[in-house]
Coordinates of C-alpha atoms and ligand atoms in Angstrom, one line a residue:
X1 CA -7.9 -12.9 24.2
X2 CA -8.1 -13.5 20.5
X3 CA -5.2 -15.4 18.9
X4 CA -4.1 -12.6 16.6
X5 CA -3.1 -10.6 19.6
X6 CA -0.9 -13.5 20.6
X7 CA 0.9 -13.3 17.2
X8 CA 2.5 -10.2 18.6
X9 CA 3.7 -12.1 21.6
X10 CA 6.2 -14.6 20.4
X11 CA 5.9 -17.4 22.9
X12 CA 2.2 -17.7 22.3
X13 CA 2.8 -17.4 18.6
X14 CA 5.0 -20.5 18.6
X15 CA 2.4 -22.5 20.6
X16 CA -0.4 -21.3 18.3
X17 CA 1.7 -22.0 15.2
X18 CA 2.5 -25.5 16.4
X19 CA -1.1 -26.2 17.1
X20 CA -2.1 -24.8 13.7
X21 CA 0.6 -26.8 11.9
X22 CA -0.8 -30.0 13.5
X23 CA -4.3 -29.1 12.4
X24 CA -3.3 -28.3 8.9
X25 CA -1.1 -31.5 8.6
X26 CA -4.2 -33.4 9.6
X27 CA -6.1 -31.6 6.8
X28 CA -3.2 -32.2 4.4
X29 CA -2.9 -28.4 3.7
X30 CA 0.3 -26.4 3.4
X31 CA 1.1 -24.6 6.6
X32 CA 1.4 -20.8 6.2
X33 CA 0.7 -19.7 9.8
X34 CA -2.1 -17.4 8.7
X35 CA -5.0 -18.3 11.0
X36 CA -8.2 -16.9 9.6
X37 CA -10.3 -18.5 12.3
X38 CA -8.3 -16.7 15.0
X39 CA -8.5 -13.5 13.1
X40 CA -12.3 -13.8 12.8
X41 CA -12.4 -14.1 16.6
X42 CA -10.3 -11.0 17.2
X43 CA -12.3 -8.1 18.8
X44 CA -11.7 -4.4 18.7
X45 CA -10.7 -4.5 22.3
X46 CA -8.0 -7.1 21.5
X47 CA -6.6 -4.9 18.8
X48 CA -6.7 -1.8 21.0
X49 CA -4.7 -3.9 23.5
X50 CA -2.0 -4.6 20.9
X51 CA -1.7 -0.8 20.7
X52 CA -1.3 0.0 17.0
X53 CA -2.0 3.6 15.9
X54 CA -5.0 2.3 14.0
X55 CA -6.7 1.0 17.1
X56 CA -5.6 3.5 19.8
X57 CA -5.8 7.0 18.1
X58 CA -9.6 7.1 18.4
X59 CA -10.5 5.1 21.5
X60 CA -13.7 3.1 21.3
X61 CA -13.9 3.5 17.5
X62 CA -13.3 1.0 14.6
X63 CA -9.9 1.9 13.1
X64 CA -10.3 2.1 9.3
X65 CA -8.0 5.0 8.4
X66 CA -4.3 4.1 8.4
X67 CA -3.1 1.5 5.9
X68 CA -2.2 -1.4 8.1
X69 CA -3.6 -4.9 8.2
X70 CA -4.9 -6.4 11.5
X71 CA -3.6 -9.9 10.8
X72 CA -0.5 -10.2 13.1
X73 CA 2.9 -11.3 11.8
X74 CA 3.8 -14.2 9.6
X75 CA 5.4 -16.8 11.9
X76 CA 8.5 -17.0 9.7
X77 CA 9.0 -13.2 10.3
X78 CA 8.3 -13.5 14.0
X79 CA 11.0 -16.2 14.2
X80 CA 13.5 -14.2 12.2
X81 CA 13.0 -11.2 14.5
X82 CA 13.2 -13.4 17.7
X83 CA 16.4 -15.0 16.4
X84 CA 17.9 -11.6 15.5
X85 CA 17.2 -10.3 19.0
X86 CA 18.6 -13.5 20.6
X87 CA 21.8 -13.0 18.6
X88 CA 22.0 -9.3 19.2
X89 CA 21.8 -8.4 15.5
X90 CA 20.6 -4.8 16.1
X91 CA 23.6 -2.7 15.1
X92 CA 23.8 -0.4 12.1
X93 CA 22.8 -2.1 8.9
X94 CA 25.8 -4.1 7.5
X95 CA 26.5 -4.4 3.7
X96 CA 25.7 -8.1 3.6
X97 CA 22.1 -7.4 4.9
X98 CA 21.6 -4.7 2.2
X99 CA 22.6 -7.3 -0.4
X100 CA 20.3 -9.9 1.1
X101 CA 17.4 -7.5 0.9
X102 CA 18.2 -6.6 -2.7
X103 CA 18.4 -10.3 -3.7
X104 CA 15.2 -11.2 -1.8
X105 CA 13.4 -8.2 -3.4
X106 CA 14.6 -9.2 -6.9
X107 CA 13.5 -12.8 -6.2
X108 CA 10.0 -11.5 -5.3
X109 CA 9.8 -9.3 -8.4
X110 CA 10.7 -12.2 -10.6
X111 CA 8.4 -14.8 -9.1
X112 CA 5.4 -12.5 -8.7
X113 CA 5.6 -10.1 -11.7
X114 CA 8.1 -11.7 -14.0
X115 CA 10.5 -8.8 -13.6
X116 CA 14.1 -10.1 -13.9
X117 CA 15.7 -7.2 -12.1
X118 CA 19.4 -7.2 -11.2
X119 CA 19.9 -7.0 -7.4
X120 CA 22.8 -4.6 -8.1
X121 CA 20.3 -1.8 -8.9
X122 CA 18.3 -2.2 -5.7
X123 CA 19.0 0.0 -2.7
X124 CA 17.5 0.1 0.8
X125 CA 15.9 3.1 2.5
X126 CA 13.9 3.2 5.8
X127 CA 10.6 3.7 4.0
X128 CA 9.0 4.6 0.7
X129 CA 8.5 8.2 1.7
X130 CA 12.2 8.6 2.2
X131 CA 12.6 7.5 -1.4
X132 CA 10.0 10.1 -2.4
X133 CA 12.0 12.8 -0.5
X134 CA 15.2 11.8 -2.4
X135 CA 13.2 12.0 -5.6
X136 CA 11.9 15.5 -4.8
X137 CA 15.2 16.8 -3.5
X138 CA 17.6 15.3 -6.1
X139 CA 15.6 14.8 -9.3
X140 CA 12.9 17.5 -9.1
X141 CA 14.5 20.3 -7.2
X142 CA 13.3 23.4 -5.4
X143 CA 11.2 25.8 -7.5
X144 CA 9.9 23.1 -9.8
X145 CA 6.6 21.1 -9.8
X146 CA 5.3 17.6 -9.7
X147 CA 2.1 16.3 -11.1
X148 CA 0.1 14.2 -8.6
X149 CA -3.1 12.5 -9.9
X150 CA -5.8 12.9 -7.2
X151 CA -7.3 11.6 -5.0
X152 CA -3.7 10.7 -3.8
X153 CA -1.9 9.1 -0.9
X154 CA -1.7 12.0 1.4
X155 CA 2.1 12.6 1.7
X156 CA 2.4 12.8 -2.1
X157 CA 0.7 16.1 -1.7
X158 CA 2.2 17.4 1.6
X159 CA 5.8 16.3 1.4
X160 CA 6.8 18.3 -1.8
X161 CA 6.2 21.6 0.1
X162 CA 9.1 20.6 2.4
X163 CA 11.4 20.8 -0.6
X164 CA 9.8 23.9 -2.1
X165 CA 8.3 21.8 -4.9
X166 CA 4.9 22.8 -6.2
X167 CA 2.1 20.2 -6.6
X168 CA -0.1 20.2 -9.6
X169 CA -3.1 18.2 -8.7
X170 CA -4.9 16.5 -11.6
X171 CA -8.2 14.8 -10.8
X172 CA -8.8 11.3 -11.9
X173 CA -11.8 10.8 -14.2
X174 CA -14.5 8.3 -14.0
X175 CA -15.8 6.2 -16.9
X176 CA -17.5 3.0 -17.8
X177 CA -15.6 0.0 -19.1
X178 CA -17.3 -0.8 -22.5
X179 CA -16.9 -4.6 -22.2
X180 CA -17.9 -5.1 -18.6
X181 CA -20.2 -2.1 -18.1
X182 CA -18.3 -1.5 -14.8
X183 CA -17.4 2.0 -13.5
X184 CA -13.7 2.6 -13.6
X185 CA -11.1 5.3 -12.8
X186 CA -9.2 6.9 -15.7
X187 CA -6.3 9.2 -16.0
X188 CA -7.0 12.6 -17.4
X189 CA -4.1 12.3 -19.9
X190 CA -5.1 15.6 -21.6
X191 CA -4.7 17.5 -18.4
X192 CA -1.5 15.6 -17.6
X193 CA -0.1 16.5 -21.0
X194 CA -1.0 20.2 -20.6
X195 CA 0.9 20.2 -17.3
X196 CA 3.9 18.6 -18.9
X197 CA 3.8 20.9 -21.9
X198 CA 3.7 23.9 -19.5
X199 CA 7.1 22.8 -18.1
X200 CA 6.4 20.3 -15.3
X201 CA 9.0 17.4 -15.5
X202 CA 7.9 15.2 -12.7
X203 CA 5.0 12.8 -12.1
X204 CA 3.9 10.6 -9.2
X205 CA 2.6 7.1 -10.3
X206 CA 1.1 5.0 -7.6
X207 CA 0.2 1.5 -8.9
X208 CA -1.9 -0.1 -7.5
X209 CA -3.3 3.3 -6.6
X210 CA -3.9 4.2 -3.0
X211 CA -6.7 5.4 -2.3
X212 CA -8.8 4.5 -5.3
X213 CA -7.5 0.9 -5.9
X214 CA -6.9 1.4 -9.6
X215 CA -4.5 -1.1 -11.3
X216 CA -3.0 0.3 -14.4
X217 CA -3.3 -1.6 -17.7
X218 CA -0.4 -1.9 -20.1
X219 CA -2.1 0.6 -22.5
X220 CA -2.3 3.2 -19.7
X221 CA 1.3 2.6 -18.8
X222 CA 2.3 3.0 -22.4
X223 CA 0.4 6.2 -22.8
X224 CA 2.0 7.7 -19.7
X225 CA 5.5 6.5 -21.0
X226 CA 4.9 8.2 -24.4
X227 CA 4.0 11.5 -22.7
X228 CA 6.8 11.3 -20.2
X229 CA 9.2 10.7 -23.1
X230 CA 7.9 13.5 -25.2
X231 CA 8.2 16.1 -22.3
X232 CA 11.3 14.7 -20.5
X233 CA 9.5 13.7 -17.4
X234 CA 10.8 11.8 -14.4
X235 CA 8.4 9.4 -12.6
X236 CA 8.3 8.5 -9.0
X237 CA 6.8 5.0 -9.3
X238 CA 5.4 3.7 -6.0
X239 CA 4.5 0.0 -6.3
X240 CA 4.2 -0.8 -2.6
X241 CA 0.7 -2.2 -3.1
X242 CA 1.7 -4.5 -6.0
X243 CA 1.0 -7.7 -4.2
X244 CA -2.7 -6.7 -3.7
X245 CA -4.2 -7.1 -7.2
X246 CA -7.6 -8.7 -7.5
X247 CA -8.3 -8.1 -11.1
X248 CA -5.9 -7.9 -14.0
X249 CA -2.2 -8.2 -13.1
X250 CA 0.5 -5.9 -11.8
X251 CA 2.8 -4.7 -14.5
X252 CA 5.9 -3.1 -13.1
X253 CA 6.2 0.2 -14.9
X254 CA 9.9 0.0 -15.7
X255 CA 9.4 -3.3 -17.5
X256 CA 7.3 -2.0 -20.3
X257 CA 10.2 -0.3 -22.2
X258 CA 13.7 1.1 -21.9
X259 CA 12.2 4.6 -21.8
X260 CA 10.0 3.7 -18.9
X261 CA 13.0 2.2 -17.0
X262 CA 14.9 5.4 -17.7
X263 CA 12.1 7.7 -16.5
X264 CA 11.3 5.9 -13.3
X265 CA 12.7 5.7 -9.8
X266 CA 10.7 2.8 -8.3
X267 CA 10.0 2.3 -4.6
X268 CA 8.5 -0.7 -3.0
X269 CA 8.5 -2.5 0.3
X270 CA 7.2 -5.7 2.0
X271 CA 5.7 -3.4 4.7
X272 CA 2.1 -3.4 3.3
X273 CA 1.9 -7.1 2.4
X274 CA 3.4 -8.3 5.6
X275 CA 2.4 -5.4 7.9
X276 CA 5.9 -4.5 9.0
X277 CA 6.1 -0.8 8.3
X278 CA 7.5 -0.1 11.8
X279 CA 10.6 -2.2 11.0
X280 CA 11.8 0.5 8.5
X281 CA 13.2 -1.2 5.4
X282 CA 11.9 -0.3 1.9
X283 CA 13.6 -0.7 -1.4
X284 CA 14.4 1.6 -4.3
X285 CA 14.9 0.1 -7.8
X286 CA 17.2 2.4 -9.8
X287 CA 16.6 1.6 -13.4
X288 CA 18.1 4.8 -14.6
X289 CA 22.0 4.5 -14.6
X290 CA 22.5 8.2 -13.7
X291 CA 20.3 7.7 -10.6
X292 CA 22.8 5.2 -9.4
X293 CA 25.6 7.7 -9.5
X294 CA 23.4 10.3 -7.8
X295 CA 22.6 7.8 -5.2
X296 CA 26.2 7.0 -4.4
X297 CA 27.0 10.7 -3.9
X298 CA 23.8 12.0 -2.3
X299 CA 21.6 9.2 -0.8
X300 CA 23.9 6.9 1.0
X301 CA 22.9 8.4 4.3
X302 CA 19.4 7.2 3.8
X303 CA 20.6 3.6 3.3
X304 CA 22.5 3.9 6.6
X305 CA 19.3 4.9 8.4
X306 CA 17.5 1.7 7.3
X307 CA 16.9 -0.7 10.2
X308 CA 18.8 -4.0 10.4
X309 CA 15.8 -5.6 12.0
X310 CA 13.8 -4.4 9.0
X311 CA 16.3 -5.9 6.6
X312 CA 16.0 -9.2 8.4
X313 CA 12.2 -9.1 8.5
X314 CA 12.0 -8.0 4.8
X315 CA 14.4 -10.7 3.6
X316 CA 12.4 -13.4 5.4
X317 CA 9.1 -12.0 4.1
X318 CA 10.2 -12.0 0.5
X319 CA 12.0 -15.4 0.7
X320 CA 9.7 -17.4 2.9
X321 CA 6.5 -15.4 3.5
X322 CA 4.5 -16.0 0.3
X323 CA 2.3 -18.8 1.6
X324 CA 1.3 -16.6 4.6
X325 CA 0.7 -13.7 2.2
X326 CA -1.4 -15.7 -0.2
X327 CA -3.7 -16.6 2.7
X328 CA -3.8 -13.0 3.8
X329 CA -4.7 -12.0 0.3
X330 CA -7.6 -14.5 0.2
X331 CA -8.8 -13.0 3.5
X332 CA -8.7 -9.5 2.1
X333 CA -10.4 -10.7 -1.1
X334 CA -13.3 -12.0 1.1
X335 CA -13.5 -8.7 2.9
X336 CA -13.5 -6.9 -0.5
X337 CA -16.4 -9.2 -1.6
X338 CA -18.5 -8.2 1.4
X339 CA -17.6 -4.5 1.0
X340 CA -18.4 -4.5 -2.7
X341 CA -21.8 -6.3 -2.2
X342 CA -22.8 -3.9 0.6
X343 CA -21.9 -0.8 -1.4
X344 CA -24.0 -2.0 -4.3
X345 CA -27.0 -2.9 -2.1
X346 CA -27.2 -1.2 1.2
X347 CA -25.1 1.9 0.3
X348 CA -26.3 2.3 -3.3
X349 CA -26.5 6.1 -3.1
X350 CA -22.8 6.5 -2.2
X351 CA -20.2 7.2 -4.9
X352 CA -18.1 4.1 -5.2
X353 CA -15.9 2.3 -7.8
X354 CA -14.8 -1.2 -6.9
X355 CA -11.1 -1.3 -6.1
X356 CA -9.2 -3.6 -8.4
X357 CA -6.2 -3.6 -6.1
X358 CA -5.0 -2.6 -2.5
X359 CA -7.1 -3.1 0.6
X360 CA -8.4 0.4 0.5
X361 CA -11.7 1.8 -0.9
X362 CA -12.8 5.4 -1.7
X363 CA -16.3 6.5 -0.9
X364 CA -18.0 9.7 -2.0
X365 CA -20.7 11.0 0.2
X366 CA -21.3 14.1 -1.8
X367 CA -24.4 12.5 -3.4
X368 CA -25.9 12.2 0.2
X369 CA -25.0 15.8 1.0
X370 CA -22.5 15.0 3.7
X371 CA -19.7 17.6 3.6
X372 CA -17.3 16.1 6.1
X373 CA -18.0 12.3 6.1
X374 CA -14.9 11.5 8.2
X375 CA -16.2 13.7 11.1
X376 CA -19.7 12.5 10.5
X377 CA -18.9 8.8 10.9
X378 CA -16.4 9.4 13.7
X379 CA -19.2 11.1 15.7
X380 CA -22.2 9.1 14.7
X381 CA -20.9 5.6 14.0
X382 CA -17.6 5.5 16.0
X383 CA -15.8 4.6 12.8
X384 CA -12.4 6.3 12.1
X385 CA -11.8 7.0 8.4
X386 CA -9.4 9.2 6.4
X387 CA -10.7 12.6 5.5
X388 CA -10.8 12.7 1.7
X389 CA -9.6 16.3 1.7
X390 CA -6.2 15.2 2.8
X391 CA -6.0 13.3 -0.5
X392 CA -6.4 16.4 -2.5
X393 CA -9.1 18.9 -3.6
X394 CA -10.9 15.9 -5.4
X395 CA -11.5 14.5 -1.9
X396 CA -14.1 16.9 -0.6
X397 CA -17.1 14.9 0.6
X398 CA -15.1 11.7 0.4
X399 CA -13.4 9.2 2.8
X400 CA -10.7 6.5 2.4
X401 CA -11.6 3.2 4.1
X402 CA -9.1 0.5 5.0
X403 CA -11.0 -2.9 4.9
X404 CA -8.0 -5.1 6.0
X405 CA -9.6 -5.8 9.4
X406 CA -11.1 -9.0 10.8
X407 CA -14.2 -9.9 8.7
X408 CA -16.7 -9.6 11.6
X409 CA -15.3 -6.1 12.5
X410 CA -15.8 -5.1 8.9
X411 CA -19.4 -6.3 9.1
X412 CA -19.8 -4.2 12.3
X413 CA -18.1 -1.2 10.7
X414 CA -20.5 -1.3 7.7
X415 CA -23.5 -1.8 9.9
X416 CA -22.6 1.2 12.0
X417 CA -22.1 3.4 9.0
X418 CA -25.4 2.2 7.5
X419 CA -27.3 2.7 10.7
X420 CA -26.0 6.2 11.1
X421 CA -27.1 7.1 7.6
X422 CA -30.4 5.5 8.0
X423 CA -31.1 7.2 11.3
X424 CA -30.5 10.5 9.5
X425 CA -32.8 9.5 6.7
X426 CA -30.0 9.6 4.2
X427 CA -30.4 6.0 2.9
Ligands
PLP1 C1 1.0 4.2 -1.7 C2 1.8 4.2 -0.4 N1 3.0 4.6 -0.5 C3 3.8 4.6 0.6 C4 3.3 4.3 1.8 C5 4.1 4.4 3.0 O1 5.1 3.5 3.0 P1 6.3 3.6 3.9 O2 5.9 3.3 5.3 O3 7.3 2.6 3.4 O4 6.8 5.0 3.7 C6 1.9 3.9 1.9 C7 1.4 3.6 3.3 O5 0.2 3.6 3.4 C8 1.2 3.9 0.8 O6 -0.1 3.5 0.8

């Protein structure tokens, strides 16, 4: 059984970590516990045995749809969870743990993005989507609308309906960077302004952007801020993928100006970077003082639903997990390199813009005449992808691919997709 499976079984993890520590000490390298060799050896059967949604929902298929990484747990998080269980720390979340999460989150923001944020403005929630629900319920309100650039992370489109909030989908544009000649995604600021001018006062910003991997530039953030200021717009700012930036740098939106800080309710989490979404502890950064009053009156119940085990895992991740994360990031970067190369060579007819961040890619099979590529690849290649249509009208003929899997499985995944297309004479 491949070693990454063992990372989910704590005793084996300790043995593996000890062996790896010894190996790395011999090589004079810093020990992070991220074992790329073991991950490379992990098979689809191993991952199915672990039992994640990604590898069990479509038996016998390569799971590339849900946004999880297949790299096990950072040993420091594993140890923190073990110790919490040993000491029976599984009650309702106590105030000191909320504070520890806030301080650890602030520390990560400062060290990774230079944002010197006061822990006093950071709150905990079970997950980022809970924060989105609070935004829709308390700041947008029933009968109003929210602008969502598309393709979008699926719940940004489906959740507003639960609060009687209309979604105004605005398709992203594609252009060419004048200096590099590379294709890039661009906001349709004219259409966004028209929606604001027509009375919409809410916007969803996802940066880095799932599913297209766009990383906003300072100029883009400034343009958005100007428009939001002119039309009195509140912004739900999802920065959950911030640690995954391969080109440029992540600029937290609230840091660009006082206006941006006032406009935004920011949500983030260690859940993507450390693969702990099931531990249920995200963070909300309330840079608008009025939101803090609203929160005290109307959102405290969400804090209470946050998991203590998640607070423990998250605090450890932010405080101690960076060496593991950096190794995970290098692994994802290698996967992205492979993916990018193959898209430019073997899949050259497919619509594709290189993701600058996240571990997700967006592929348009419209040029090959495939209407429903998710169903096509599930049936013909046994690869499970996200149907682009769930990411908005812009997603017809497209799929979302998660490339954070073992490298050899990504090779297999791409081969299967390629072979299916070739067998049908589409490449
Ligand atoms: C952009 C984005 N936001 C939020 C989430 C969900 O985060 P959470 O599990 O904290 O709700 C995801 C998960 O894939 C995501 O990609």
